[in-house]
Coordinates of C-alpha atoms and ligand atoms in Angstrom, one line a residue:
X30 CA 9.5 -8.5 -25.5
X31 CA 6.3 -8.0 -27.4
X32 CA 4.6 -6.7 -24.3
X33 CA 7.4 -4.2 -23.6
X34 CA 7.4 -2.8 -27.2
X35 CA 3.6 -2.3 -27.0
X36 CA 4.0 -0.5 -23.7
X37 CA 6.9 1.6 -24.9
X38 CA 4.9 2.6 -28.0
X39 CA 1.9 3.6 -25.8
X40 CA 3.9 5.6 -23.3
X41 CA 6.5 7.3 -25.4
X42 CA 5.2 7.0 -28.9
X43 CA 1.8 8.4 -29.4
X44 CA -1.0 8.0 -26.9
X45 CA -1.8 11.6 -26.1
X46 CA -3.4 10.9 -22.7
X47 CA 0.2 10.2 -21.6
X48 CA 0.0 8.0 -18.5
X49 CA -2.2 5.1 -19.6
X50 CA 0.4 2.5 -20.8
X51 CA -2.1 0.6 -22.8
X52 CA -3.4 -1.5 -20.0
X53 CA -6.7 -1.7 -18.2
X54 CA -7.8 -3.8 -15.3
X55 CA -10.8 -6.1 -15.3
X56 CA -11.2 -8.6 -12.5
X57 CA -8.3 -10.9 -12.4
X58 CA -6.9 -9.7 -15.7
X59 CA -4.7 -6.9 -16.8
X60 CA -5.5 -6.6 -20.5
X61 CA -3.1 -5.1 -22.9
X62 CA -5.4 -2.8 -25.1
X63 CA -3.5 -3.8 -28.2
X64 CA -3.4 -7.6 -28.0
X65 CA -3.3 -10.5 -25.6
X66 CA -3.8 -10.4 -21.9
X67 CA -1.5 -10.6 -18.9
X68 CA -3.1 -12.8 -16.3
X69 CA -2.2 -11.9 -12.7
X70 CA -2.3 -15.6 -12.1
X71 CA 0.6 -16.1 -14.6
X72 CA 2.7 -13.5 -12.9
X73 CA 1.8 -14.9 -9.5
X74 CA 3.1 -18.3 -10.5
X75 CA 6.3 -16.8 -11.7
X76 CA 6.8 -14.7 -8.6
X77 CA 6.1 -17.6 -6.3
X78 CA 9.2 -19.3 -7.6
X79 CA 11.5 -16.5 -6.2
X80 CA 11.8 -17.7 -2.6
X81 CA 13.0 -16.1 0.6
X82 CA 11.2 -14.8 3.7
X83 CA 7.5 -14.8 4.3
X84 CA 4.6 -12.5 5.0
X85 CA 2.4 -13.4 8.0
X86 CA -1.2 -12.4 8.6
X87 CA -3.1 -12.5 11.9
X88 CA -6.6 -11.4 12.6
X89 CA -8.0 -10.5 16.0
X90 CA -11.8 -11.0 15.9
X91 CA -12.2 -9.2 19.2
X92 CA -10.7 -5.9 18.1
X93 CA -11.3 -6.2 14.3
X94 CA -7.6 -5.4 13.8
X95 CA -5.4 -7.5 11.5
X96 CA -1.6 -7.5 11.4
X97 CA 0.5 -8.1 8.3
X98 CA 4.1 -8.8 9.1
X99 CA 7.0 -8.7 6.7
X100 CA 9.3 -11.5 7.8
X101 CA 12.7 -11.6 6.1
X102 CA 15.0 -10.0 8.7
X103 CA 18.2 -11.6 7.4
X104 CA 17.7 -9.5 4.2
X105 CA 16.4 -6.5 6.1
X106 CA 12.8 -7.6 5.2
X107 CA 13.3 -7.2 1.5
X108 CA 10.4 -8.5 -0.4
X109 CA 11.1 -11.7 -2.5
X110 CA 8.7 -12.8 -5.2
X111 CA 7.3 -15.3 -2.9
X112 CA 6.6 -12.6 -0.3
X113 CA 4.9 -10.5 -3.0
X114 CA 2.5 -13.4 -3.6
X115 CA 1.9 -13.9 0.2
X116 CA 1.2 -10.1 0.6
X117 CA -1.3 -10.4 -2.3
X118 CA -3.0 -13.3 -0.5
X119 CA -3.1 -11.5 2.8
X120 CA -4.9 -8.6 1.1
X121 CA -7.3 -11.0 -0.6
X122 CA -8.0 -12.6 2.8
X123 CA -8.7 -9.1 4.3
X124 CA -11.0 -8.2 1.4
X125 CA -13.2 -11.1 2.6
X126 CA -13.0 -10.2 6.4
X127 CA -16.3 -8.3 6.8
X128 CA -15.8 -7.5 10.5
X129 CA -12.3 -6.0 10.0
X130 CA -11.8 -2.4 11.0
X131 CA -8.1 -1.9 10.9
X132 CA -4.8 -3.3 9.7
X133 CA -1.3 -2.8 10.9
X134 CA 1.6 -3.3 8.4
X135 CA 4.6 -4.3 10.5
X136 CA 8.0 -5.8 10.0
X137 CA 10.1 -8.3 12.0
X138 CA 13.1 -6.6 13.6
X139 CA 14.5 -3.2 13.6
X140 CA 14.6 -2.6 9.8
X141 CA 11.2 -2.0 8.2
X142 CA 12.0 -3.0 4.6
X143 CA 14.9 -2.6 2.2
X144 CA 12.6 -2.8 -0.9
X145 CA 12.6 -5.5 -3.5
X146 CA 14.7 -8.5 -2.8
X147 CA 17.7 -8.0 -5.0
X148 CA 17.9 -11.7 -5.6
X149 CA 14.4 -11.6 -7.1
X150 CA 15.1 -8.4 -8.9
X151 CA 18.2 -9.7 -10.6
X152 CA 16.2 -12.6 -12.1
X153 CA 13.6 -10.3 -13.7
X154 CA 15.9 -7.4 -14.5
X155 CA 14.5 -6.6 -17.9
X156 CA 11.7 -4.3 -19.0
X157 CA 9.1 -7.0 -19.4
X158 CA 10.0 -8.7 -16.1
X159 CA 9.9 -5.3 -14.3
X160 CA 6.5 -4.5 -15.9
X161 CA 5.1 -7.9 -14.8
X162 CA 6.3 -7.5 -11.3
X163 CA 5.0 -3.9 -11.2
X164 CA 1.6 -4.9 -12.4
X165 CA 1.3 -7.6 -9.8
X166 CA 2.5 -5.4 -6.8
X167 CA 0.4 -2.4 -8.0
X168 CA -2.7 -4.6 -7.9
X169 CA -1.9 -5.8 -4.4
X170 CA -1.1 -2.3 -3.0
X171 CA -4.1 -0.7 -4.7
X172 CA -6.3 -3.3 -3.1
X173 CA -4.5 -2.7 0.3
X174 CA -5.2 1.0 0.0
X175 CA -8.8 0.4 -1.0
X176 CA -9.6 -2.0 1.8
X177 CA -12.6 -0.8 3.9
X178 CA -10.3 -0.8 6.9
X179 CA -8.0 1.8 8.3
X180 CA -4.4 0.8 7.5
X181 CA -1.3 1.9 9.5
X182 CA 2.3 1.2 8.6
X183 CA 4.4 0.8 11.7
X184 CA 7.7 2.1 10.5
X185 CA 10.3 0.8 12.8
X186 CA 13.8 1.5 11.4
X187 CA 14.4 2.3 7.8
X188 CA 12.1 1.9 4.8
X189 CA 14.1 2.1 1.6
X190 CA 13.1 2.1 -2.1
X191 CA 10.1 -0.2 -2.5
X192 CA 10.0 -0.4 1.3
X193 CA 9.2 3.3 1.5
X194 CA 6.6 2.7 -1.3
X195 CA 4.9 0.0 0.8
X196 CA 4.4 2.4 3.7
X197 CA 2.6 4.8 1.3
X198 CA -0.1 2.3 0.5
X199 CA -1.3 2.6 4.1
X200 CA -3.6 5.4 5.3
X201 CA -1.2 6.3 8.1
X202 CA 2.5 6.0 8.9
X203 CA 3.5 5.9 12.6
X204 CA 7.2 6.1 12.9
X205 CA 9.7 5.3 15.7
X206 CA 12.0 8.2 16.4
X207 CA 15.0 6.6 14.6
X208 CA 12.9 5.4 11.6
X209 CA 13.7 6.8 8.2
X210 CA 12.0 6.9 4.7
X211 CA 14.2 7.0 1.7
X212 CA 13.2 6.8 -1.9
X213 CA 16.5 5.4 -3.3
X214 CA 15.1 4.3 -6.6
X215 CA 16.9 7.0 -8.7
X216 CA 20.2 5.9 -7.2
X217 CA 19.3 2.4 -8.3
X218 CA 18.7 3.7 -11.8
X219 CA 14.9 3.2 -11.7
X220 CA 11.7 5.0 -11.0
X221 CA 9.2 3.8 -8.3
X222 CA 8.0 0.3 -9.2
X223 CA 5.3 -0.1 -6.5
X224 CA 3.1 2.9 -7.2
X225 CA 4.9 5.1 -4.7
X226 CA 5.5 7.9 -7.3
X227 CA 1.8 8.6 -7.8
X228 CA 1.0 8.1 -4.2
X229 CA 3.8 10.4 -3.1
X230 CA 2.4 13.1 -5.4
X231 CA -1.0 12.7 -3.8
X232 CA 0.4 12.9 -0.3
X233 CA 2.9 15.8 -0.5
X234 CA 2.2 17.4 -3.9
X235 CA 4.2 17.2 -7.2
X236 CA 7.1 19.6 -6.3
X237 CA 8.0 17.9 -3.0
X238 CA 7.5 14.4 -4.5
X239 CA 9.8 15.2 -7.4
X240 CA 12.4 16.6 -5.1
X241 CA 12.3 13.6 -2.8
X242 CA 12.5 11.2 -5.7
X243 CA 15.4 12.8 -7.6
X244 CA 17.4 13.7 -4.5
X245 CA 16.9 10.3 -2.8
X246 CA 17.0 12.3 0.4
X247 CA 16.9 10.4 3.7
X248 CA 13.9 11.6 5.7
X249 CA 13.9 11.3 9.4
X250 CA 10.7 10.6 11.3
X251 CA 10.6 14.3 12.2
X252 CA 11.0 15.3 8.5
X253 CA 8.2 12.9 7.6
X254 CA 6.0 14.5 10.3
X255 CA 6.7 17.9 8.9
X256 CA 6.0 16.8 5.3
X257 CA 2.7 15.2 6.3
X258 CA 4.1 11.8 5.5
X259 CA 3.9 10.6 9.1
X260 CA 1.0 11.1 11.5
X261 CA 2.9 10.6 14.7
X262 CA 6.3 9.6 16.1
X263 CA 6.1 6.7 18.6
X264 CA 7.5 7.0 22.0
X265 CA 11.0 5.5 22.5
X266 CA 11.2 2.7 25.0
X267 CA 7.7 1.3 24.4
X268 CA 6.8 -1.4 22.0
X269 CA 6.1 0.3 18.7
X270 CA 3.5 -2.2 17.5
X271 CA 1.6 -2.0 20.8
X272 CA 1.6 1.8 20.6
X273 CA 0.4 1.6 17.0
X274 CA -2.3 -0.8 17.9
X275 CA -3.5 1.5 20.7
X276 CA -3.5 4.4 18.3
X277 CA -5.5 2.4 15.8
X278 CA -8.0 1.2 18.4
X279 CA -8.7 4.8 19.4
X280 CA -9.4 5.6 15.8
X281 CA -11.6 2.6 15.2
X282 CA -13.7 2.8 18.4
X283 CA -16.8 3.5 16.4
X284 CA -19.2 1.0 14.8
X285 CA -17.6 -1.3 12.2
X286 CA -20.1 -0.4 9.6
X287 CA -19.4 3.3 10.0
X288 CA -15.6 2.9 10.0
X289 CA -15.7 0.8 6.9
X290 CA -18.1 3.2 5.1
X291 CA -16.0 6.2 6.1
X292 CA -12.8 4.6 4.8
X293 CA -14.5 3.9 1.5
X294 CA -15.6 7.5 1.1
X295 CA -12.0 8.6 1.5
X296 CA -10.5 5.8 -0.6
X297 CA -13.0 6.6 -3.5
X298 CA -12.1 10.3 -3.4
X299 CA -8.5 9.4 -3.9
X300 CA -8.9 7.1 -6.8
X301 CA -12.1 8.0 -8.7
X302 CA -13.1 11.0 -10.8
X303 CA -15.1 13.6 -8.8
X304 CA -18.6 12.8 -10.1
X305 CA -18.2 9.1 -9.6
X306 CA -16.7 9.6 -6.1
X307 CA -19.6 11.9 -5.1
X308 CA -22.1 9.4 -6.5
X309 CA -20.6 6.7 -4.4
X310 CA -20.4 9.0 -1.3
X311 CA -24.2 9.5 -1.6
X312 CA -24.8 5.7 -1.9
X313 CA -22.5 4.9 1.0
X314 CA -24.2 7.6 3.1
X315 CA -27.6 6.0 2.4
X316 CA -26.3 2.6 3.8
X317 CA -25.5 4.1 7.2
X318 CA -28.3 6.7 7.4
X319 CA -31.0 5.2 9.6
X320 CA -28.7 2.3 10.4
X321 CA -28.1 0.8 13.8
X322 CA -25.3 3.2 14.8
X323 CA -27.3 6.2 13.6
X324 CA -30.5 5.1 15.4
X325 CA -28.5 4.4 18.6
X326 CA -26.8 7.9 18.4
X327 CA -30.2 9.6 17.9
X328 CA -31.7 7.8 20.9
X329 CA -28.8 8.8 23.1
X330 CA -29.5 12.5 22.3
X331 CA -25.7 13.1 22.3
X332 CA -24.3 16.6 23.0
X333 CA -21.0 17.2 21.3
X334 CA -19.6 19.7 23.8
Ligands
LIG420 C1 10.9 -2.8 -7.1 C2 11.5 -2.4 -5.9 C3 12.5 -1.3 -6.2 C4 11.7 -0.1 -6.5 O1 10.9 0.4 -5.7 O2 11.9 0.5 -7.6 C5 13.4 -1.2 -5.0 O3 13.1 -1.5 -3.9 S1 14.9 -0.5 -5.2 C6 15.7 -0.6 -3.6 C7 16.4 -2.0 -3.4 N1 17.0 -2.0 -2.2 C8 18.3 -1.8 -2.1 O4 19.0 -1.4 -3.0 C9 18.9 -2.0 -0.7 C10 20.4 -2.4 -0.8 N2 21.0 -2.7 0.5 C11 21.4 -1.7 1.4 O5 21.4 -0.6 1.1 C12 21.8 -2.2 2.7 O6 22.0 -3.6 2.7 C13 20.8 -1.8 3.8 C14 19.4 -2.3 3.4 C15 20.8 -0.3 4.1 C16 21.1 -2.6 5.1 O7 22.4 -2.2 5.6 P1 23.0 -2.9 6.9 O8 22.1 -2.8 8.0 O9 24.4 -2.3 7.1 O10 23.1 -4.4 6.6 P2 23.8 -5.2 5.4 O11 24.1 -4.3 4.2 O12 24.9 -6.0 5.9 O13 22.6 -6.2 4.9 C17 22.3 -7.4 5.7 C18 22.0 -8.4 4.7 O14 20.8 -8.1 4.0 C19 21.0 -8.2 2.6 N3 20.1 -7.2 2.0 C20 19.8 -6.0 2.4 N4 18.9 -5.5 1.6 C21 18.6 -6.4 0.6 C22 17.7 -6.4 -0.5 N5 16.9 -5.4 -0.8 N6 17.6 -7.6 -1.2 C23 18.4 -8.6 -0.9 N7 19.2 -8.7 0.2 C24 19.3 -7.5 0.9 C25 22.4 -7.8 2.4 O15 22.9 -8.1 1.2 C26 23.1 -8.5 3.6 O16 23.2 -9.9 3.2 P3 24.6 -10.6 3.4 O17 25.6 -9.9 2.6 O18 24.3 -12.0 2.9 O19 24.8 -10.6 4.9

């Protein structure tokens, strides 16, 4: 309860900067600026106890493409606490995979994800429990978004609530024609818990994001394409994951070094203040300028006709 009162005071009762709820991140620790510290490791231990389903990770060294699969089809791939921990571990694993170029976020079966597992949610259904879960999943999904790899959510079927938020942590969403995104959080009496609110504003702008969040409107794949939330609609009758892989392979055909560097330029621009992002863009540029791919391209005397 102490934690919640501190946050409440920071958000609603005084801090003029508004958003910052009195927490800052440093390494493995989310520190409460007022007192104490919330260790991700403590939250992880708690979440691991809420069982159900699993998250699988495979890595293909020959293509540099990894696949993360949500595997809880009996509960429409809802994310249990245990799965939140496995998703965090999968992202940690990919952070160490230096030859990775791309990652597909998939789900087992014809429903992408129905959000948080209500069995887990009911056990932590108080402000402090929600904050702890949110801190943990925010950390995972921020790290997923900031991987130096191109990420694609393969949205097959519906993505509801937290499931819709998960898709937003990827660089791209490729959707089957019957797939749907729906931010049902308001109907559940909550706001987005997995950083989908901020991400939605970045993707579609504040007015559209607000409208989608308060209306809980069900968005078809076509709606998502029009709103700029989806990059393509996959062909019916062909394996969605295979199609998404082909799409990703086309977009990661270049050198690993350049793909990873380019992704970091874009990721930094989304999450850092302008001057810091520009500074890092210069540094990243200097790592590829005169590098193997650059020298090879110059030697080929390429014409971009
Ligand atoms: C922090 C996360 C939070 C947020 O971002 O703020 C959220 O994610 S909020 C959203 C939480 N999700 C829900 O409220 C989903 C509620 N469920 C449904 O709307 C429907 O079940 C469905 C997902 C639309 C699927 O409908 P349908 O295809 O008709 O199947 P069933 O309803 O029969 O479901 C099959 C089976 O799966 C269980 N189920 C579904 N979703 C969840 C879930 N999120 N958590 C746990 N279990 C889930 C459902 O209860 C059925 O089980 P049985 O009754 O045992 O068969």
